[in-house]
Short mmCIF file of C-alpha atoms and ligand atoms in Angstrom, two decimals:
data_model
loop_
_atom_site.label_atom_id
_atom_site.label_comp_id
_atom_site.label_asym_id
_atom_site.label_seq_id
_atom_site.Cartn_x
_atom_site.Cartn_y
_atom_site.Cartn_z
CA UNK Q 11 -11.28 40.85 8.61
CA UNK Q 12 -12.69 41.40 5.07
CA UNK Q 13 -14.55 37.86 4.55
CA UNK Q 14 -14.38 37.04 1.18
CA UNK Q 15 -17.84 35.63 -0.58
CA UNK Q 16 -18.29 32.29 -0.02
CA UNK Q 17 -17.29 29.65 -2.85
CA UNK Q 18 -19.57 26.45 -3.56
CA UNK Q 19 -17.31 23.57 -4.55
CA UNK Q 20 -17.91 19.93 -5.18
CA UNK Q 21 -15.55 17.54 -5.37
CA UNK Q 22 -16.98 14.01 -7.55
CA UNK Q 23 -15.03 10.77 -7.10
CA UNK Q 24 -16.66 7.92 -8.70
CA UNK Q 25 -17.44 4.48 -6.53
CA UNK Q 26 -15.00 1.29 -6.55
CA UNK Q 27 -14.80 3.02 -10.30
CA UNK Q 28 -12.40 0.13 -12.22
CA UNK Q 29 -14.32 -2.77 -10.59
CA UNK Q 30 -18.14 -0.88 -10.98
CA UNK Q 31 -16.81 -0.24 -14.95
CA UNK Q 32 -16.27 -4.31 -15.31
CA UNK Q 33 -19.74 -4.83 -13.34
CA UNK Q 34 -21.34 -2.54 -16.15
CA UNK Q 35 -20.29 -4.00 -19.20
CA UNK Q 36 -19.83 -8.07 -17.69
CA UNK Q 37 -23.56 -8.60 -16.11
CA UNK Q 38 -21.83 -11.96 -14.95
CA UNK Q 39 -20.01 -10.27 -12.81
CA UNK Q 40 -22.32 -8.12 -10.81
CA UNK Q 41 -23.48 -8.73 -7.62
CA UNK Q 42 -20.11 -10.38 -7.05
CA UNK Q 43 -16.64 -10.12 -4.94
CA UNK Q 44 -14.64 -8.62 -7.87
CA UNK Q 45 -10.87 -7.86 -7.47
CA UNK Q 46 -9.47 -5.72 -10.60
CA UNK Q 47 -5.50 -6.09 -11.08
CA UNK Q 48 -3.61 -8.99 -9.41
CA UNK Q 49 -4.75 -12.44 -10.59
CA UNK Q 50 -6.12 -15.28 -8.62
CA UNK Q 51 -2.88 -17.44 -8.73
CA UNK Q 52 -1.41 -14.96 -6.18
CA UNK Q 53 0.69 -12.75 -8.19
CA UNK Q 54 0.29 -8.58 -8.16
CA UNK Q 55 -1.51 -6.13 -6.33
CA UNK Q 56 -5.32 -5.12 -6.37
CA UNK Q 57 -6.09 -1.93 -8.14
CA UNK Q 58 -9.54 -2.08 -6.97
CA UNK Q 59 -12.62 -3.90 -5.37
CA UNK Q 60 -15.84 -4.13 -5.65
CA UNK Q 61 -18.20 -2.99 -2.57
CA UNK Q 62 -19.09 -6.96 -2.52
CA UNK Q 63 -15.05 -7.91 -2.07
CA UNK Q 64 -14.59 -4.86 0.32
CA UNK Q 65 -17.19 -6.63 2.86
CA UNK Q 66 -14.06 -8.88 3.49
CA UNK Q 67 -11.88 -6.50 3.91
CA UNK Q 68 -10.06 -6.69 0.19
CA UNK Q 69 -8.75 -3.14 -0.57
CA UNK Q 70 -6.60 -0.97 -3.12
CA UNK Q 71 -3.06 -2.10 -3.23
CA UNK Q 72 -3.60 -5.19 -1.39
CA UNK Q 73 -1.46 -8.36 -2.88
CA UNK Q 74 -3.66 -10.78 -4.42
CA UNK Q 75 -2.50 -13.36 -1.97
CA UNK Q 76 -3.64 -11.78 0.82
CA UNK Q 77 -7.11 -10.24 -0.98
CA UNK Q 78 -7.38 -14.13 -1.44
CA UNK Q 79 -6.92 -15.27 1.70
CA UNK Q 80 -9.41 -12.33 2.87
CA UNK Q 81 -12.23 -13.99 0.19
CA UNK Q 82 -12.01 -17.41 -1.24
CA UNK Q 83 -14.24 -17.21 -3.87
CA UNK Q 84 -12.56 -13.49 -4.90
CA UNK Q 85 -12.97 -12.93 -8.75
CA UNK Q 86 -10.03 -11.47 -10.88
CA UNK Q 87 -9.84 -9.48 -13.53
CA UNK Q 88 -7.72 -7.45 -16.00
CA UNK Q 89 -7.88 -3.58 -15.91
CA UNK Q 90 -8.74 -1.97 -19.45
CA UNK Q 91 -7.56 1.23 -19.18
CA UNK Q 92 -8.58 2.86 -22.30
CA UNK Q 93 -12.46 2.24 -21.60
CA UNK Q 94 -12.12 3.86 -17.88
CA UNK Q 95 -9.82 7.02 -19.76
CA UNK Q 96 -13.50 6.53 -22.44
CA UNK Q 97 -15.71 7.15 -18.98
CA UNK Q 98 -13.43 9.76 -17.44
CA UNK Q 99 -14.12 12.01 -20.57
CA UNK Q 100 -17.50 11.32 -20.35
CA UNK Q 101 -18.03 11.86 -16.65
CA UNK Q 102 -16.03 15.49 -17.31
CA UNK Q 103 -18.44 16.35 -20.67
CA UNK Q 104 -21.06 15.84 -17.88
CA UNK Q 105 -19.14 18.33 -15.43
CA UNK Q 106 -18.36 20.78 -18.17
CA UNK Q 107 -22.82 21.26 -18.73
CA UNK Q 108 -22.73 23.02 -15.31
CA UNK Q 109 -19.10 24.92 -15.04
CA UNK Q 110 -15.66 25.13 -17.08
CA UNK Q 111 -13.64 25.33 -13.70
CA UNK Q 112 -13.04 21.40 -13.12
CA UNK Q 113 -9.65 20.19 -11.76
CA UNK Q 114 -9.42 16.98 -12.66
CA UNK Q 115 -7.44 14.65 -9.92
CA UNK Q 116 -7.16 11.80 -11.39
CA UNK Q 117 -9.19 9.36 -13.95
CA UNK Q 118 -12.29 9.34 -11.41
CA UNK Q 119 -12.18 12.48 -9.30
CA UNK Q 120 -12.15 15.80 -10.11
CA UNK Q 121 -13.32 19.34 -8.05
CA UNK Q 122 -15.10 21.79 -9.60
CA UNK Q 123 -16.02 25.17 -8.50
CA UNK Q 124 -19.77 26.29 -9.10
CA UNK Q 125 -20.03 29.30 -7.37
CA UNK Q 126 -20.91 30.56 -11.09
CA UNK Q 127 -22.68 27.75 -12.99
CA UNK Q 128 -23.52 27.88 -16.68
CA UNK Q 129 -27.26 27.04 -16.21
CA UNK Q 130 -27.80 29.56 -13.10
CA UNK Q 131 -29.09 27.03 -11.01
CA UNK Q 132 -27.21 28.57 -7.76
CA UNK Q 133 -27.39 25.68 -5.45
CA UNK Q 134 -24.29 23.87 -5.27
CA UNK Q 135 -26.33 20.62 -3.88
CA UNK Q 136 -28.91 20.56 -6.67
CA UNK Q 137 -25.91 20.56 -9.69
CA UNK Q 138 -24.24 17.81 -7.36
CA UNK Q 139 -27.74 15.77 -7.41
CA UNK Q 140 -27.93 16.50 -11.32
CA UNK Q 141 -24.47 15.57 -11.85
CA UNK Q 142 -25.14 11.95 -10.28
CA UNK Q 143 -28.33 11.31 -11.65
CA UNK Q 144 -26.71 11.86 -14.88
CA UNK Q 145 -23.81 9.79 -14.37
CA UNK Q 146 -26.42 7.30 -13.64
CA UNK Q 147 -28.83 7.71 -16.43
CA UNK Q 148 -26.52 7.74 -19.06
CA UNK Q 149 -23.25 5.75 -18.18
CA UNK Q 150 -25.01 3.32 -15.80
CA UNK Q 151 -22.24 4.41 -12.52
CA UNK Q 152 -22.55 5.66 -9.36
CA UNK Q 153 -20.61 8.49 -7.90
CA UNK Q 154 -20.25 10.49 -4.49
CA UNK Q 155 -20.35 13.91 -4.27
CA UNK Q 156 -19.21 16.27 -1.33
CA UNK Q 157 -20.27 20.09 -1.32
CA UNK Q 158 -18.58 22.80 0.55
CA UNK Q 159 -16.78 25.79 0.51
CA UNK Q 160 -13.51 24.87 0.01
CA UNK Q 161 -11.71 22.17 -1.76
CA UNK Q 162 -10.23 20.18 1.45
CA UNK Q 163 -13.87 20.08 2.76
CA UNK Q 164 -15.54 18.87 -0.30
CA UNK Q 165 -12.99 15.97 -0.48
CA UNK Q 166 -13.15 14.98 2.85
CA UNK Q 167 -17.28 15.14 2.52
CA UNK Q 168 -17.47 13.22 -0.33
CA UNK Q 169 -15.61 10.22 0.95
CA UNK Q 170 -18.08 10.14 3.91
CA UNK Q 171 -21.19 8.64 2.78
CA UNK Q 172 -19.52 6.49 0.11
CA UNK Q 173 -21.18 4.64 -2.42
CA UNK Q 174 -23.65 6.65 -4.01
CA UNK Q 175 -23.12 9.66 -1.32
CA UNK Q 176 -24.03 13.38 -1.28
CA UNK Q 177 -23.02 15.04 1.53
CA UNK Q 178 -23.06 19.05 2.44
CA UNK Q 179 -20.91 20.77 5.02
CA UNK Q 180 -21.97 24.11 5.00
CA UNK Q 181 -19.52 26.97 6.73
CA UNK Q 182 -21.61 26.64 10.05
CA UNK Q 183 -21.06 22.77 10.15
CA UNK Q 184 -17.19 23.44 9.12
CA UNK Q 185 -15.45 23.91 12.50
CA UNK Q 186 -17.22 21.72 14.44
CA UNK Q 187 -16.71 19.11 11.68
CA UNK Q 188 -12.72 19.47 11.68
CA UNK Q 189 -13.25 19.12 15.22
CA UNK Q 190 -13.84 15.43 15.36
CA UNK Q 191 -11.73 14.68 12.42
CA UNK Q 192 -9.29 12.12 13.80
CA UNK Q 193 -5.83 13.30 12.54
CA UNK Q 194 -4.95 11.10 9.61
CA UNK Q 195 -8.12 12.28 7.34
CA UNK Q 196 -6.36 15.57 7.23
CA UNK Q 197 -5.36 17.02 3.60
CA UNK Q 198 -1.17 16.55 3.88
CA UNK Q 199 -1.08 14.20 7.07
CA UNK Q 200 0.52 11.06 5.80
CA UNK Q 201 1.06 7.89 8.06
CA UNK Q 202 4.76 9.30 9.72
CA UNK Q 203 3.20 12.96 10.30
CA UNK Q 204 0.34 11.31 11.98
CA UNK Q 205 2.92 9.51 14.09
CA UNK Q 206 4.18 12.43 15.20
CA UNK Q 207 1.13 13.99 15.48
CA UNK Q 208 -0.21 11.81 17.95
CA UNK Q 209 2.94 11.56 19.95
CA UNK Q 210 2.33 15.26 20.19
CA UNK Q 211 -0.95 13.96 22.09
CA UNK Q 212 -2.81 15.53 18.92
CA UNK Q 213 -5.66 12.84 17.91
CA UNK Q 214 -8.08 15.28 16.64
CA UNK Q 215 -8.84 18.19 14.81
CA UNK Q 216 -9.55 19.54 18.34
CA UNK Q 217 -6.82 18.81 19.88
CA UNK Q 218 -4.48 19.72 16.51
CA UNK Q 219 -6.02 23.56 17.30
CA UNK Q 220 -4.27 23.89 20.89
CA UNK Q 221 -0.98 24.45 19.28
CA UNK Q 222 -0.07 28.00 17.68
CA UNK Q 223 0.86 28.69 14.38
CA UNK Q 224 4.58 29.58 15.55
CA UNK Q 225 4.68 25.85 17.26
CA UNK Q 226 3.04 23.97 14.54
CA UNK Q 227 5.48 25.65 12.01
CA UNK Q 228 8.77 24.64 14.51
CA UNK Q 229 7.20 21.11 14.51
CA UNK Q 230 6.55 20.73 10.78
CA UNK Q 231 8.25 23.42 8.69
CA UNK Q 232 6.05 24.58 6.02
CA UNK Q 233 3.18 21.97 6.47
CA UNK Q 234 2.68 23.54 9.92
CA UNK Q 235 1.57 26.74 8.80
CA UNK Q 236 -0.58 24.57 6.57
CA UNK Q 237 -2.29 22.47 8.83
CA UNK Q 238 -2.75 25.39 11.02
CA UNK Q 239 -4.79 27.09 8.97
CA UNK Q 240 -6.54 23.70 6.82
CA UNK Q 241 -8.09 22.73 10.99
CA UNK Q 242 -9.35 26.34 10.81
CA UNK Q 243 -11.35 25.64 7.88
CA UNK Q 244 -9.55 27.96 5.79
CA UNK Q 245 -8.19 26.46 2.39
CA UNK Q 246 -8.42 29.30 0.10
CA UNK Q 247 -6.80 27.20 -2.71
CA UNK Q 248 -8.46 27.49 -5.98
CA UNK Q 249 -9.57 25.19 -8.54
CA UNK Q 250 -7.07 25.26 -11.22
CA UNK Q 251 -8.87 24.16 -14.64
CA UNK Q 252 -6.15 22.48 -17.33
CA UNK Q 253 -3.49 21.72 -14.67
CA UNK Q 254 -0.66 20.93 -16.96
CA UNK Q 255 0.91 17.85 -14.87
CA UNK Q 256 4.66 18.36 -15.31
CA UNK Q 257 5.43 15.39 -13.06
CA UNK Q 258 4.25 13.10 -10.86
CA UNK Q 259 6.73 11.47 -8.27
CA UNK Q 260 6.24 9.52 -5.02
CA UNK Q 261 8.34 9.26 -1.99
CA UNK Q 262 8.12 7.34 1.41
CA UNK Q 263 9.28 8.84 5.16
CA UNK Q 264 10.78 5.76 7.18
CA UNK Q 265 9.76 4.97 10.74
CA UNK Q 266 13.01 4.20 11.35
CA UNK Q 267 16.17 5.49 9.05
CA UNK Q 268 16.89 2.52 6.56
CA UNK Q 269 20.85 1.68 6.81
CA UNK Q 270 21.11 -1.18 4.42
CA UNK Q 271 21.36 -0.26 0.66
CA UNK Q 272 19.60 -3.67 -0.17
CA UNK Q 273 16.38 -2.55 1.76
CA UNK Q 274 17.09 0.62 0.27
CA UNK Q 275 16.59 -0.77 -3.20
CA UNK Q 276 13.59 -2.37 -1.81
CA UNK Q 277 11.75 -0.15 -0.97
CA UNK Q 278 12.45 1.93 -4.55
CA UNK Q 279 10.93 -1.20 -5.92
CA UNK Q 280 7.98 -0.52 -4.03
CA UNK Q 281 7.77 3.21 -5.01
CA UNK Q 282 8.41 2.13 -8.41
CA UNK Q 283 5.61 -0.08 -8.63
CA UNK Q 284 3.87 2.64 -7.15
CA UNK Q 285 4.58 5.31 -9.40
CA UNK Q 286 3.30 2.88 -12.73
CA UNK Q 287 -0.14 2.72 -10.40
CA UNK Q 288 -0.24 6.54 -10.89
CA UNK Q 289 0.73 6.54 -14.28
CA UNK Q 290 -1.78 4.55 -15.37
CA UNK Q 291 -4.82 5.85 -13.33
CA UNK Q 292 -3.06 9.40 -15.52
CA UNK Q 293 -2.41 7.61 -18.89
CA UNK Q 294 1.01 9.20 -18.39
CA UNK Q 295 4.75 8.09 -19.64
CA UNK Q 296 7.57 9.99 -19.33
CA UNK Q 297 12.00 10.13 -19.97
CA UNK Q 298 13.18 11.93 -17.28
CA UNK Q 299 13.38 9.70 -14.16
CA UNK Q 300 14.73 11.29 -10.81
CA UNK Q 301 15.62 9.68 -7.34
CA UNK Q 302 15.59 11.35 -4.37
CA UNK Q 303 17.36 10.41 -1.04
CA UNK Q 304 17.20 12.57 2.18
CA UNK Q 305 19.67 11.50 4.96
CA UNK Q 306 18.97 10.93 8.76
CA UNK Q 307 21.04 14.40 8.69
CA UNK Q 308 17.84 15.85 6.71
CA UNK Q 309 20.92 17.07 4.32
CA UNK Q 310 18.93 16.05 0.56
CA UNK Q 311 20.41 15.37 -2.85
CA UNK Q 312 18.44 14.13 -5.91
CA UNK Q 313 20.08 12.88 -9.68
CA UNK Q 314 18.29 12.21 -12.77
CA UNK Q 315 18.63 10.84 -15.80
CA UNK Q 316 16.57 11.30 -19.24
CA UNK Q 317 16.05 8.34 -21.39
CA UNK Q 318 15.15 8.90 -24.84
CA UNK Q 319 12.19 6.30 -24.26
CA UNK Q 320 8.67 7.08 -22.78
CA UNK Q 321 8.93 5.18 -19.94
CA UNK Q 322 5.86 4.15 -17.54
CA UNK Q 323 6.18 0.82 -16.42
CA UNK Q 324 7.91 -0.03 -12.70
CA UNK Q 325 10.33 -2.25 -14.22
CA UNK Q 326 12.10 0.50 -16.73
CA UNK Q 327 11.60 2.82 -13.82
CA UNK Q 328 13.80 0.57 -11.77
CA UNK Q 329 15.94 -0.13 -13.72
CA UNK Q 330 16.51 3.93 -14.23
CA UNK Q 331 16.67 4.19 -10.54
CA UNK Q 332 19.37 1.39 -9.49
CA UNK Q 333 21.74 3.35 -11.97
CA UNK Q 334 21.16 6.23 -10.52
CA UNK Q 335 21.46 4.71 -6.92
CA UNK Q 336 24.47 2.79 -7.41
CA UNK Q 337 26.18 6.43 -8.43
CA UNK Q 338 25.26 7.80 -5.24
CA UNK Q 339 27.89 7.47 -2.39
CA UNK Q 340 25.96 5.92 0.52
CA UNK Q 341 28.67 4.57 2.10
CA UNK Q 342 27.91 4.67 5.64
CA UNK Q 343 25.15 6.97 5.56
CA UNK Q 344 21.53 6.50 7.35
CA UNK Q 345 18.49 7.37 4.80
CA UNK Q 346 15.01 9.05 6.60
CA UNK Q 347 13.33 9.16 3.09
CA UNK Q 348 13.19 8.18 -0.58
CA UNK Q 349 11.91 9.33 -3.39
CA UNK Q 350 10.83 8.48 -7.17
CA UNK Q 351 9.60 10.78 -9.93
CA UNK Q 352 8.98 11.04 -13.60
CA UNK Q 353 8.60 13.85 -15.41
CA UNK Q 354 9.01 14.92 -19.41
CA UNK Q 355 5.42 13.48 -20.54
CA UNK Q 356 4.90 13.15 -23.52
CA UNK Q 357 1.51 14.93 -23.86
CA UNK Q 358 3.21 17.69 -22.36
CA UNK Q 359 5.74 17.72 -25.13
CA UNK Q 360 3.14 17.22 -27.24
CA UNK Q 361 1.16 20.23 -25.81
CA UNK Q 362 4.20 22.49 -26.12
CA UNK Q 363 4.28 21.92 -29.70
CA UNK Q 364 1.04 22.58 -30.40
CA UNK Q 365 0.87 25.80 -28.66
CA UNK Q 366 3.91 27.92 -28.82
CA UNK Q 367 2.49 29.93 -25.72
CA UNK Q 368 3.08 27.57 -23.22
CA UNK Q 369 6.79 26.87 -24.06
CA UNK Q 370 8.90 27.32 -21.32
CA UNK Q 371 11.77 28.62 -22.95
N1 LIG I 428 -6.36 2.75 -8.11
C1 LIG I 428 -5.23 1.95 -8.30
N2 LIG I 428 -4.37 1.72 -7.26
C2 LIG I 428 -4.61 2.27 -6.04
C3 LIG I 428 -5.73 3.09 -5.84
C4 LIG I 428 -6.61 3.30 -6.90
O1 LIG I 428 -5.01 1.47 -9.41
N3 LIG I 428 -3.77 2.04 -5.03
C5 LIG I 428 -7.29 2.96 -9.25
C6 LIG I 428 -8.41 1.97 -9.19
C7 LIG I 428 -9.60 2.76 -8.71
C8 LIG I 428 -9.29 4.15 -9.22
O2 LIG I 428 -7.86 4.25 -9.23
O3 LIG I 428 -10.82 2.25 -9.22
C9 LIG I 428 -9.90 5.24 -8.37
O4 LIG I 428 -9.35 5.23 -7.07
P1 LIG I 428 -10.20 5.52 -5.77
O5 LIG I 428 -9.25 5.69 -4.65
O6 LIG I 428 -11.20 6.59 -6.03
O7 LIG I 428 -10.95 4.14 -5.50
P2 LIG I 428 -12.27 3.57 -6.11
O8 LIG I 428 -12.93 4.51 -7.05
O9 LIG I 428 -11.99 2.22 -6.68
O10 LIG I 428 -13.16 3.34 -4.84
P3 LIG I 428 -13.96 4.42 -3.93
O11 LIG I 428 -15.41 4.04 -4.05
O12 LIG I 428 -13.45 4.21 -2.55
O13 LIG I 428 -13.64 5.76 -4.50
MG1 LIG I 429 -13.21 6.51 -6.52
#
């Protein structure tokens, strides 16, 4: 086997980032159990909390009432999204010093691949420690790095010592770290694969490994060949600089296949509200809506409809959505999985027009 030479990528994702922003600019507020999103009458879901309101046990897309119940004396407050889109620029100007290949993720996280960096510093772990220290020093945040080969790796590494983390996995450390991974920290595994996963008696990276490619791919279609390879350590996927997002959609497996269209509608609510979290982590709004239904019979069909309003909050979405759904015949018929996306941004649009090259048609 030719190897190939060996990439250095980190992957940055920056601490409780909403709730640390509001701790930075609201002194009062520091030190404390801080909830951002939601509201202390009950109403809404947390976006984020701090490290002080995590202590309890108050987490991301927790409903205030229960955050609440979790922490009495729980602060609330508003998010202001245009200063964390200000820090996200800055964090990437910072990025941009030591290498122009940065994927951004999201508003907070981002990989970037250093196996060439601008200042020739060569070690992957020494532009991560500059990288937080300047974060630091200049916007008053903390971040956690992860450093590996590979993008999957870096992720995974930089969740692990979390706040304020650096941690290295270096290709010897690799397989023996995948090893020990339980199941459901795997790149692709959501809650239902896991499920089936461990009724496979697979718990573990380890035990994940005793099944062949051929079995994993009978099991799991597509993802199998995926996983078989990501517990091998091999992600070979690069970072793409400038991903244009075309859309961004959501979509929920059910435990058990829903049979009622009211729960149906439901649970579209919930992917609704959702799909506005996303959208506003992305600054993103878009006309084209699309719902997707898969039925127990794993037969699929998806409709959409284009607005000619930028839509981005759950309740247009919705709204979008129950026309859509009520078109659909689902008389009698069993649903495994549902799904919401947007797509036709308007930056995108915008984009297009301002450079001819990327116009699709
Ligand atoms: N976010 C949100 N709703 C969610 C998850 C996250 O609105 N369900 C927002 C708030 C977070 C930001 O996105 O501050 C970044 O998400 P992370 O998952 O990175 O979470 P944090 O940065 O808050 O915490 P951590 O220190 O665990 O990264
Ligand atoms: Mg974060």
């Amino acid at each position: 086997m030719v190897s190939e030479k060996a990439r250095k990528i980190i992957h940055i994702d920056m601490d409780a980032f909403y709730a640390s922003v509001e701790q930075r600019d609201f002194p009062e507020l520091r030190g404390k159990a801080l909830a951002v999103g939601g509201s202390p009458d009950g109403r809404g879901v947390v976006a984020t909390a701090s490290y002080e309101a995590r202590k309890f046990g108050v987490r991301s897309a927790m409903s205030s009432r229960q955050a609440l119940q979790l922490c009495l004396h729980l602060l609330f407050t508003r998010p202001r999204f245009d200063v964390y889109r200000e820090v996200s620029h800055q964090i990437r100007a910072i990025f941009k010093r030591y290498t122009d290949l940065i994927e951004p993720l999201s508003l907070d996280e981002a990989y970037l691949d250093v196996t060439e960096d601008k200042q020739g510093i060569g070690s992957a772990i020494e532009i991560a420690k500059a990288i937080k220290a300047a974060i630091r020093d200049e916007l008053g945040l903390t971040a956690s790095a992860g450093v590996s080969t590979n993008k999957f790796i870096a992720k995974i590494a930089s969740d692990y010592q979390k706040p304020d983390g650096l941690t290295f996995i270096g290709p010897s450390k690799i397989v023996p770290f995948l090893e020990q991974l339980p199941i459901d920290k795997f790149f692709g595994v959501g809650k239902v694969t896991a499920q089936k996963m461990k009724s496979m008696g697979i718990h573990t990276g380890k035990e994940l490994k005793e099944f062949t490619e051929n079995e994993l791919i009978r099991r799991f279609g597509k993802s199998g060949k995926f996983f078989y390879h990501m517990v091998r350590g091999e992600d070979n996927r690069p970072v793409k600089p400038n991903r244009i997002v075309k859309s961004i959609g959501i979509e929920d497996t059910f435990e058990t296949d829903l049979k009622e269209e009211q729960e149906m509608l439901k649970e579209l609510r919930v992917l609704c509200e959702k799909l506005e979290k996303r959208l506003e982590g992305k600054a993103k709004q878009g006309r084209t809506v699309t719902l997707k239904i898969k039925f127990a019979n794993f037969t699929q069909i998806t409709r959409s409809k284009t607005s000619v309003f930028y839509l981005n909050t759950a309740e247009d979405i919705f709204q979008q959505i129950t026309d859509l759904f009520s078109k659909a015949n689902m008389k009698d018929k069993r649903v495994r999985l549902l799904g919401v996306t947007i797509s036709n941004f308007y930056d995108t649009e915008l984009e297009k027009l301002n450079n001819p090259q990327l116009r699709l048609f």
